[in-house]
């Protein structure tokens, strides 16, 4: 089921689902995206937050409810600010044990992970065990739009009752054609996925050589480069652009906690080796210019 944006697919689906299952308990990861938070907060369902990627805490919450009480676990496969992965297999196992529905946001994995780019759950072989998967036609697919995939009955329920779907404008046919062409291409070609992961590995190595602090939580193509100061983060981004013609988005509070301000760096399959080297050297100069601590000066365990 297709929505105009990834944000609206989360927001509208969760609002609708939770109102249909109004006695259900929502159990949401601490670091879930704003679109998920907005959808959950728009309902009156009981809700619990489990510590980020903490299976033990998740089980403590699940075990506190009767087995026949409907529970919905909401989480992401790859978290965009830290670049870490959810313990998807463990969450799915707990959901089965405690009779819970799973809702998985795959926006940062679709197109980039798994067989034919189907996502991280597919890579792990458990996509058929997740009740609802949400994704985007932005990011890897490169267009715009969002979607959910689930059983015919559940999708039909969301289509029939989600106000955020019924009372909005559908994607234009030309945009849908672009989404379809991109998805078909990514399903049938591994070249871009392979290049993405190889170049990410190369960029990690370049940054490590220059002691640029990539936060240790990152295990994916999302490389959070720690700045640790909001003013310096903004100023460093401006200098990178004006002096080195490198655009990196400064990520400050409230997107991330105070003290963990960062650049969120993603290489693409089309970046060249000289461009990757230029980014690393430019970052090193900017760190020196603004007296931003390098890796040996940071306590990464504290901020990640």
mmCIF file of C-alpha atoms in Angstrom:
data_model
loop_
_atom_site.group_PDB
_atom_site.id
_atom_site.type_symbol
_atom_site.label_atom_id
_atom_site.label_comp_id
_atom_site.label_asym_id
_atom_site.label_seq_id
_atom_site.Cartn_x
_atom_site.Cartn_y
_atom_site.Cartn_z
ATOM 1 C CA UNK A 1 0.000 0.000 0.000
ATOM 2 C CA UNK A 2 1.565 3.265 -1.197
ATOM 3 C CA UNK A 3 1.570 6.665 0.549
ATOM 4 C CA UNK A 4 2.840 10.076 -0.611
ATOM 5 C CA UNK A 5 5.844 9.983 1.767
ATOM 6 C CA UNK A 6 7.638 7.673 4.153
ATOM 7 C CA UNK A 7 6.651 9.897 7.072
ATOM 8 C CA UNK A 8 2.972 9.646 6.184
ATOM 9 C CA UNK A 9 3.123 5.871 5.742
ATOM 10 C CA UNK A 10 4.312 5.486 9.345
ATOM 11 C CA UNK A 11 2.111 8.203 10.779
ATOM 12 C CA UNK A 12 -1.138 7.224 9.043
ATOM 13 C CA UNK A 13 -0.677 3.462 9.406
ATOM 14 C CA UNK A 14 0.151 3.565 13.096
ATOM 15 C CA UNK A 15 -2.666 5.973 13.941
ATOM 16 C CA UNK A 16 -5.130 3.760 12.106
ATOM 17 C CA UNK A 17 -3.793 0.447 13.421
ATOM 18 C CA UNK A 18 -3.730 1.602 17.026
ATOM 19 C CA UNK A 19 -7.253 3.031 16.856
ATOM 20 C CA UNK A 20 -8.529 -0.231 15.398
ATOM 21 C CA UNK A 21 -6.699 -2.143 18.152
ATOM 22 C CA UNK A 22 -7.480 0.422 20.840
ATOM 23 C CA UNK A 23 -6.853 -1.933 23.761
ATOM 24 C CA UNK A 24 -3.392 -2.876 22.512
ATOM 25 C CA UNK A 25 -0.153 -1.952 24.252
ATOM 26 C CA UNK A 26 2.424 -0.143 22.110
ATOM 27 C CA UNK A 27 6.029 -1.093 22.860
ATOM 28 C CA UNK A 28 8.352 1.235 20.967
ATOM 29 C CA UNK A 29 12.139 1.459 20.687
ATOM 30 C CA UNK A 30 13.650 4.471 22.442
ATOM 31 C CA UNK A 31 15.256 5.780 19.221
ATOM 32 C CA UNK A 32 12.346 5.361 16.814
ATOM 33 C CA UNK A 33 11.817 8.014 14.133
ATOM 34 C CA UNK A 34 9.641 11.098 14.639
ATOM 35 C CA UNK A 35 7.045 9.722 12.207
ATOM 36 C CA UNK A 36 6.576 6.687 14.448
ATOM 37 C CA UNK A 37 6.450 8.800 17.597
ATOM 38 C CA UNK A 38 3.875 11.092 16.018
ATOM 39 C CA UNK A 39 1.644 8.193 14.993
ATOM 40 C CA UNK A 40 1.806 6.604 18.435
ATOM 41 C CA UNK A 41 1.228 9.850 20.343
ATOM 42 C CA UNK A 42 -1.870 10.576 18.269
ATOM 43 C CA UNK A 43 -3.702 7.670 19.905
ATOM 44 C CA UNK A 44 -4.764 6.846 23.448
ATOM 45 C CA UNK A 45 -3.208 3.391 23.544
ATOM 46 C CA UNK A 46 -1.125 2.395 26.519
ATOM 47 C CA UNK A 47 2.512 2.705 25.508
ATOM 48 C CA UNK A 48 5.885 1.625 26.800
ATOM 49 C CA UNK A 49 9.359 2.581 25.595
ATOM 50 C CA UNK A 50 12.093 -0.047 25.666
ATOM 51 C CA UNK A 51 15.752 0.892 25.869
ATOM 52 C CA UNK A 52 17.331 1.060 22.442
ATOM 53 C CA UNK A 53 17.970 -2.424 21.009
ATOM 54 C CA UNK A 54 17.740 -3.909 24.525
ATOM 55 C CA UNK A 55 16.141 -7.351 24.246
ATOM 56 C CA UNK A 56 16.218 -7.930 27.988
ATOM 57 C CA UNK A 57 14.294 -4.737 28.671
ATOM 58 C CA UNK A 58 11.852 -5.535 25.865
ATOM 59 C CA UNK A 59 11.168 -8.952 27.385
ATOM 60 C CA UNK A 60 10.650 -7.426 30.840
ATOM 61 C CA UNK A 61 7.931 -5.198 29.389
ATOM 62 C CA UNK A 62 6.304 -7.977 27.337
ATOM 63 C CA UNK A 63 6.257 -10.422 30.250
ATOM 64 C CA UNK A 64 4.386 -7.936 32.435
ATOM 65 C CA UNK A 65 1.215 -8.294 30.323
ATOM 66 C CA UNK A 66 -1.167 -11.245 29.970
ATOM 67 C CA UNK A 67 -0.435 -13.435 26.955
ATOM 68 C CA UNK A 68 -3.836 -12.637 25.444
ATOM 69 C CA UNK A 69 -3.391 -8.842 25.739
ATOM 70 C CA UNK A 70 -2.613 -7.474 22.275
ATOM 71 C CA UNK A 71 0.898 -6.023 22.081
ATOM 72 C CA UNK A 72 2.591 -4.201 19.176
ATOM 73 C CA UNK A 73 6.391 -3.930 19.018
ATOM 74 C CA UNK A 74 7.562 -1.029 16.840
ATOM 75 C CA UNK A 75 11.197 -0.769 15.784
ATOM 76 C CA UNK A 76 13.544 0.067 12.894
ATOM 77 C CA UNK A 77 16.031 -2.172 11.143
ATOM 78 C CA UNK A 78 18.748 0.496 10.777
ATOM 79 C CA UNK A 79 18.717 3.627 12.905
ATOM 80 C CA UNK A 80 19.568 6.680 10.855
ATOM 81 C CA UNK A 81 21.382 8.762 13.463
ATOM 82 C CA UNK A 82 23.622 6.056 14.938
ATOM 83 C CA UNK A 83 23.937 3.702 11.960
ATOM 84 C CA UNK A 84 23.317 0.633 14.115
ATOM 85 C CA UNK A 85 21.122 -2.405 13.469
ATOM 86 C CA UNK A 86 18.199 -3.724 15.445
ATOM 87 C CA UNK A 87 18.367 -7.296 16.807
ATOM 88 C CA UNK A 88 15.561 -8.231 14.420
ATOM 89 C CA UNK A 89 15.750 -11.997 14.924
ATOM 90 C CA UNK A 90 15.627 -11.596 18.697
ATOM 91 C CA UNK A 91 12.688 -9.186 18.550
ATOM 92 C CA UNK A 92 10.733 -11.492 16.247
ATOM 93 C CA UNK A 93 11.408 -14.392 18.613
ATOM 94 C CA UNK A 94 10.144 -12.421 21.611
ATOM 95 C CA UNK A 95 7.064 -11.342 19.667
ATOM 96 C CA UNK A 96 6.180 -14.967 19.025
ATOM 97 C CA UNK A 97 6.813 -15.920 22.639
ATOM 98 C CA UNK A 98 4.587 -13.175 24.032
ATOM 99 C CA UNK A 99 1.899 -13.023 21.331
ATOM 100 C CA UNK A 100 2.859 -9.596 19.940
ATOM 101 C CA UNK A 101 2.575 -7.979 16.503
ATOM 102 C CA UNK A 102 5.789 -6.638 14.945
ATOM 103 C CA UNK A 103 5.964 -3.376 13.005
ATOM 104 C CA UNK A 104 9.340 -2.841 11.306
ATOM 105 C CA UNK A 105 10.553 0.379 9.661
ATOM 106 C CA UNK A 106 13.046 -0.584 6.918
ATOM 107 C CA UNK A 107 13.537 2.824 5.282
ATOM 108 C CA UNK A 108 17.327 2.847 5.746
ATOM 109 C CA UNK A 109 17.762 -0.725 4.527
ATOM 110 C CA UNK A 110 15.417 -1.048 1.529
ATOM 111 C CA UNK A 111 17.373 -1.254 -1.704
ATOM 112 C CA UNK A 112 20.691 -1.559 0.126
ATOM 113 C CA UNK A 113 20.468 -4.839 2.050
ATOM 114 C CA UNK A 114 19.064 -8.287 1.465
ATOM 115 C CA UNK A 115 18.356 -10.362 -1.616
ATOM 116 C CA UNK A 116 17.209 -8.006 -4.388
ATOM 117 C CA UNK A 117 17.383 -5.133 -1.912
ATOM 118 C CA UNK A 118 14.380 -6.288 0.114
ATOM 119 C CA UNK A 119 15.858 -5.051 3.402
ATOM 120 C CA UNK A 120 17.633 -6.256 6.508
ATOM 121 C CA UNK A 121 14.846 -8.597 7.632
ATOM 122 C CA UNK A 122 15.089 -10.311 4.249
ATOM 123 C CA UNK A 123 18.866 -10.541 4.583
ATOM 124 C CA UNK A 124 18.349 -12.304 7.916
ATOM 125 C CA UNK A 125 15.642 -14.572 6.472
ATOM 126 C CA UNK A 126 12.825 -13.380 8.747
ATOM 127 C CA UNK A 127 10.871 -10.906 6.605
ATOM 128 C CA UNK A 128 7.989 -13.378 6.348
ATOM 129 C CA UNK A 129 7.824 -13.458 10.159
ATOM 130 C CA UNK A 130 7.391 -9.688 10.539
ATOM 131 C CA UNK A 131 3.731 -8.632 10.582
ATOM 132 C CA UNK A 132 4.086 -5.178 8.993
ATOM 133 C CA UNK A 133 7.066 -3.802 7.087
ATOM 134 C CA UNK A 134 7.210 -0.114 6.242
ATOM 135 C CA UNK A 135 9.557 1.384 3.672
ATOM 136 C CA UNK A 136 10.266 4.365 1.472
ATOM 137 C CA UNK A 137 10.664 5.203 -2.199
ATOM 138 C CA UNK A 138 13.117 7.946 -1.250
ATOM 139 C CA UNK A 139 16.594 7.098 0.069
ATOM 140 C CA UNK A 140 17.949 4.156 -1.985
ATOM 141 C CA UNK A 141 15.093 4.159 -4.495
ATOM 142 C CA UNK A 142 15.726 7.836 -5.112
ATOM 143 C CA UNK A 143 12.233 9.171 -5.764
ATOM 144 C CA UNK A 144 9.537 9.923 -3.138
ATOM 145 C CA UNK A 145 6.802 7.997 -1.388
ATOM 146 C CA UNK A 146 6.300 5.408 1.307
ATOM 147 C CA UNK A 147 4.610 2.038 1.650
ATOM 148 C CA UNK A 148 3.582 -0.734 3.979
ATOM 149 C CA UNK A 149 3.599 -4.459 3.215
ATOM 150 C CA UNK A 150 1.552 -6.943 5.212
ATOM 151 C CA UNK A 151 -1.282 -9.452 4.892
ATOM 152 C CA UNK A 152 -4.117 -8.705 2.501
ATOM 153 C CA UNK A 153 -6.538 -8.302 5.424
ATOM 154 C CA UNK A 154 -4.386 -5.869 7.365
ATOM 155 C CA UNK A 155 -3.542 -3.757 4.324
ATOM 156 C CA UNK A 156 -7.218 -3.616 3.422
ATOM 157 C CA UNK A 157 -8.060 -2.432 6.957
ATOM 158 C CA UNK A 158 -5.509 0.390 6.745
ATOM 159 C CA UNK A 159 -6.725 1.331 3.260
ATOM 160 C CA UNK A 160 -10.316 1.463 4.508
ATOM 161 C CA UNK A 161 -9.839 3.413 7.746
ATOM 162 C CA UNK A 162 -6.575 5.430 7.673
ATOM 163 C CA UNK A 163 -7.523 9.092 7.374
ATOM 164 C CA UNK A 164 -3.926 9.930 6.452
ATOM 165 C CA UNK A 165 -4.370 7.753 3.372
ATOM 166 C CA UNK A 166 -7.979 8.445 2.420
ATOM 167 C CA UNK A 167 -7.858 12.234 2.684
ATOM 168 C CA UNK A 168 -4.566 12.990 0.978
ATOM 169 C CA UNK A 169 -3.328 13.137 -2.599
ATOM 170 C CA UNK A 170 -1.901 10.064 -4.300
ATOM 171 C CA UNK A 171 1.505 10.125 -5.953
ATOM 172 C CA UNK A 172 1.356 11.411 -9.568
ATOM 173 C CA UNK A 173 1.522 8.665 -12.231
ATOM 174 C CA UNK A 174 4.900 9.898 -13.508
ATOM 175 C CA UNK A 175 6.372 9.639 -9.996
ATOM 176 C CA UNK A 176 4.911 6.153 -9.541
ATOM 177 C CA UNK A 177 6.469 5.117 -12.862
ATOM 178 C CA UNK A 178 9.832 6.395 -11.636
ATOM 179 C CA UNK A 179 9.473 4.481 -8.357
ATOM 180 C CA UNK A 180 8.521 1.317 -10.198
ATOM 181 C CA UNK A 181 11.442 1.569 -12.637
ATOM 182 C CA UNK A 182 13.916 2.168 -9.820
ATOM 183 C CA UNK A 183 12.584 -0.741 -7.737
ATOM 184 C CA UNK A 184 12.708 -3.105 -10.691
ATOM 185 C CA UNK A 185 16.288 -2.044 -11.397
ATOM 186 C CA UNK A 186 17.406 -2.534 -7.795
ATOM 187 C CA UNK A 187 15.704 -5.934 -7.637
ATOM 188 C CA UNK A 188 17.727 -7.159 -10.598
ATOM 189 C CA UNK A 189 21.158 -5.560 -10.102
ATOM 190 C CA UNK A 190 23.711 -6.022 -7.325
ATOM 191 C CA UNK A 191 26.271 -3.546 -8.708
ATOM 192 C CA UNK A 192 25.111 -0.536 -6.713
ATOM 193 C CA UNK A 193 24.663 -2.476 -3.457
ATOM 194 C CA UNK A 194 28.134 -3.986 -3.752
ATOM 195 C CA UNK A 195 29.670 -0.601 -4.558
ATOM 196 C CA UNK A 196 27.877 1.059 -1.636
ATOM 197 C CA UNK A 197 29.266 -1.381 0.903
ATOM 198 C CA UNK A 198 32.763 -1.438 -0.594
ATOM 199 C CA UNK A 199 32.965 2.353 -0.655
ATOM 200 C CA UNK A 200 31.574 2.588 2.861
ATOM 201 C CA UNK A 201 34.359 0.255 3.981
ATOM 202 C CA UNK A 202 36.884 2.434 2.178
ATOM 203 C CA UNK A 203 35.526 5.627 3.719
ATOM 204 C CA UNK A 204 35.632 4.078 7.205
ATOM 205 C CA UNK A 205 39.288 3.214 6.637
ATOM 206 C CA UNK A 206 40.132 6.736 5.405
ATOM 207 C CA UNK A 207 38.437 8.331 8.401
ATOM 208 C CA UNK A 208 40.182 5.943 10.791
ATOM 209 C CA UNK A 209 43.586 6.785 9.271
ATOM 210 C CA UNK A 210 42.995 10.449 10.092
ATOM 211 C CA UNK A 211 41.467 9.739 13.535
ATOM 212 C CA UNK A 212 38.099 11.199 12.486
ATOM 213 C CA UNK A 213 35.727 9.869 15.179
ATOM 214 C CA UNK A 214 33.043 7.657 13.667
ATOM 215 C CA UNK A 215 30.805 6.641 16.560
ATOM 216 C CA UNK A 216 31.341 3.004 17.494
ATOM 217 C CA UNK A 217 27.630 2.186 17.408
ATOM 218 C CA UNK A 218 27.684 2.339 13.581
ATOM 219 C CA UNK A 219 27.792 -1.021 11.774
ATOM 220 C CA UNK A 220 26.150 0.046 8.500
ATOM 221 C CA UNK A 221 26.562 2.510 5.629
ATOM 222 C CA UNK A 222 25.471 5.345 7.968
ATOM 223 C CA UNK A 223 28.628 6.842 9.464
ATOM 224 C CA UNK A 224 27.934 9.290 12.328
ATOM 225 C CA UNK A 225 30.999 11.536 12.715
ATOM 226 C CA UNK A 226 31.026 12.932 16.231
ATOM 227 C CA UNK A 227 31.416 16.691 16.730
ATOM 228 C CA UNK A 228 29.953 17.056 20.228
ATOM 229 C CA UNK A 229 29.146 20.763 20.043
ATOM 230 C CA UNK A 230 26.158 22.375 18.297
ATOM 231 C CA UNK A 231 27.845 25.647 17.334
ATOM 232 C CA UNK A 232 30.972 23.932 16.045
ATOM 233 C CA UNK A 233 28.861 21.393 14.155
ATOM 234 C CA UNK A 234 27.026 24.147 12.270
ATOM 235 C CA UNK A 235 30.204 26.171 11.694
ATOM 236 C CA UNK A 236 32.135 23.123 10.496
ATOM 237 C CA UNK A 237 29.370 22.306 7.996
ATOM 238 C CA UNK A 238 29.508 25.870 6.649
ATOM 239 C CA UNK A 239 33.295 25.721 6.251
ATOM 240 C CA UNK A 240 33.162 22.335 4.540
ATOM 241 C CA UNK A 241 30.755 23.754 1.978
ATOM 242 C CA UNK A 242 32.312 27.181 1.400
ATOM 243 C CA UNK A 243 35.981 26.133 1.388
ATOM 244 C CA UNK A 244 35.954 22.491 0.258
ATOM 245 C CA UNK A 245 32.641 22.262 -1.661
ATOM 246 C CA UNK A 246 31.580 19.340 0.533
ATOM 247 C CA UNK A 247 28.002 19.278 1.815
ATOM 248 C CA UNK A 248 27.350 17.485 5.094
ATOM 249 C CA UNK A 249 24.214 18.065 7.119
ATOM 250 C CA UNK A 250 24.901 19.147 10.724
ATOM 251 C CA UNK A 251 22.780 17.070 13.103
ATOM 252 C CA UNK A 252 22.016 18.880 16.353
ATOM 253 C CA UNK A 253 19.453 18.630 19.168
ATOM 254 C CA UNK A 254 16.577 17.659 19.125
ATOM 255 C CA UNK A 255 17.501 15.146 16.387
ATOM 256 C CA UNK A 256 20.240 13.798 18.684
ATOM 257 C CA UNK A 257 20.994 14.288 22.397
ATOM 258 C CA UNK A 258 22.973 17.359 23.470
ATOM 259 C CA UNK A 259 26.671 16.526 23.486
ATOM 260 C CA UNK A 260 26.402 14.035 20.612
ATOM 261 C CA UNK A 261 26.074 16.551 17.751
ATOM 262 C CA UNK A 262 27.396 15.000 14.574
ATOM 263 C CA UNK A 263 27.640 14.783 10.825
ATOM 264 C CA UNK A 264 25.705 11.872 9.335
ATOM 265 C CA UNK A 265 27.899 10.723 6.464
ATOM 266 C CA UNK A 266 26.693 8.388 3.709
ATOM 267 C CA UNK A 267 28.842 7.551 0.725
ATOM 268 C CA UNK A 268 27.023 6.584 -2.483
ATOM 269 C CA UNK A 269 27.909 4.047 -5.195
ATOM 270 C CA UNK A 270 28.726 6.968 -7.492
ATOM 271 C CA UNK A 271 31.336 8.652 -5.316
ATOM 272 C CA UNK A 272 34.870 8.186 -6.640
ATOM 273 C CA UNK A 273 37.943 7.223 -4.639
ATOM 274 C CA UNK A 274 39.406 10.766 -5.008
ATOM 275 C CA UNK A 275 36.138 12.220 -3.708
ATOM 276 C CA UNK A 276 36.224 9.909 -0.696
ATOM 277 C CA UNK A 277 39.819 10.927 0.025
ATOM 278 C CA UNK A 278 38.888 14.606 -0.393
ATOM 279 C CA UNK A 279 36.047 14.267 2.117
ATOM 280 C CA UNK A 280 38.325 12.651 4.700
ATOM 281 C CA UNK A 281 41.099 15.236 4.330
ATOM 282 C CA UNK A 282 38.598 18.101 4.369
ATOM 283 C CA UNK A 283 37.036 16.812 7.573
ATOM 284 C CA UNK A 284 40.483 16.526 9.154
ATOM 285 C CA UNK A 285 41.312 20.151 8.318
ATOM 286 C CA UNK A 286 37.964 21.383 9.610
ATOM 287 C CA UNK A 287 38.402 19.429 12.863
ATOM 288 C CA UNK A 288 41.781 21.104 13.291
ATOM 289 C CA UNK A 289 40.447 24.565 12.349
ATOM 290 C CA UNK A 290 37.664 24.479 14.959
ATOM 291 C CA UNK A 291 39.655 22.489 17.543
ATOM 292 C CA UNK A 292 37.184 19.590 17.449
ATOM 293 C CA UNK A 293 38.590 16.557 19.274
ATOM 294 C CA UNK A 294 39.803 13.705 17.113
ATOM 295 C CA UNK A 295 39.168 10.054 17.895
ATOM 296 C CA UNK A 296 41.948 9.678 20.440
ATOM 297 C CA UNK A 297 40.468 12.578 22.422
ATOM 298 C CA UNK A 298 36.889 11.308 22.539
ATOM 299 C CA UNK A 299 35.380 8.777 24.891
ATOM 300 C CA UNK A 300 33.138 7.161 22.294
ATOM 301 C CA UNK A 301 31.679 4.729 24.773
ATOM 302 C CA UNK A 302 30.101 7.631 26.654
ATOM 303 C CA UNK A 303 28.360 9.178 23.656
ATOM 304 C CA UNK A 304 27.293 6.036 21.797
#
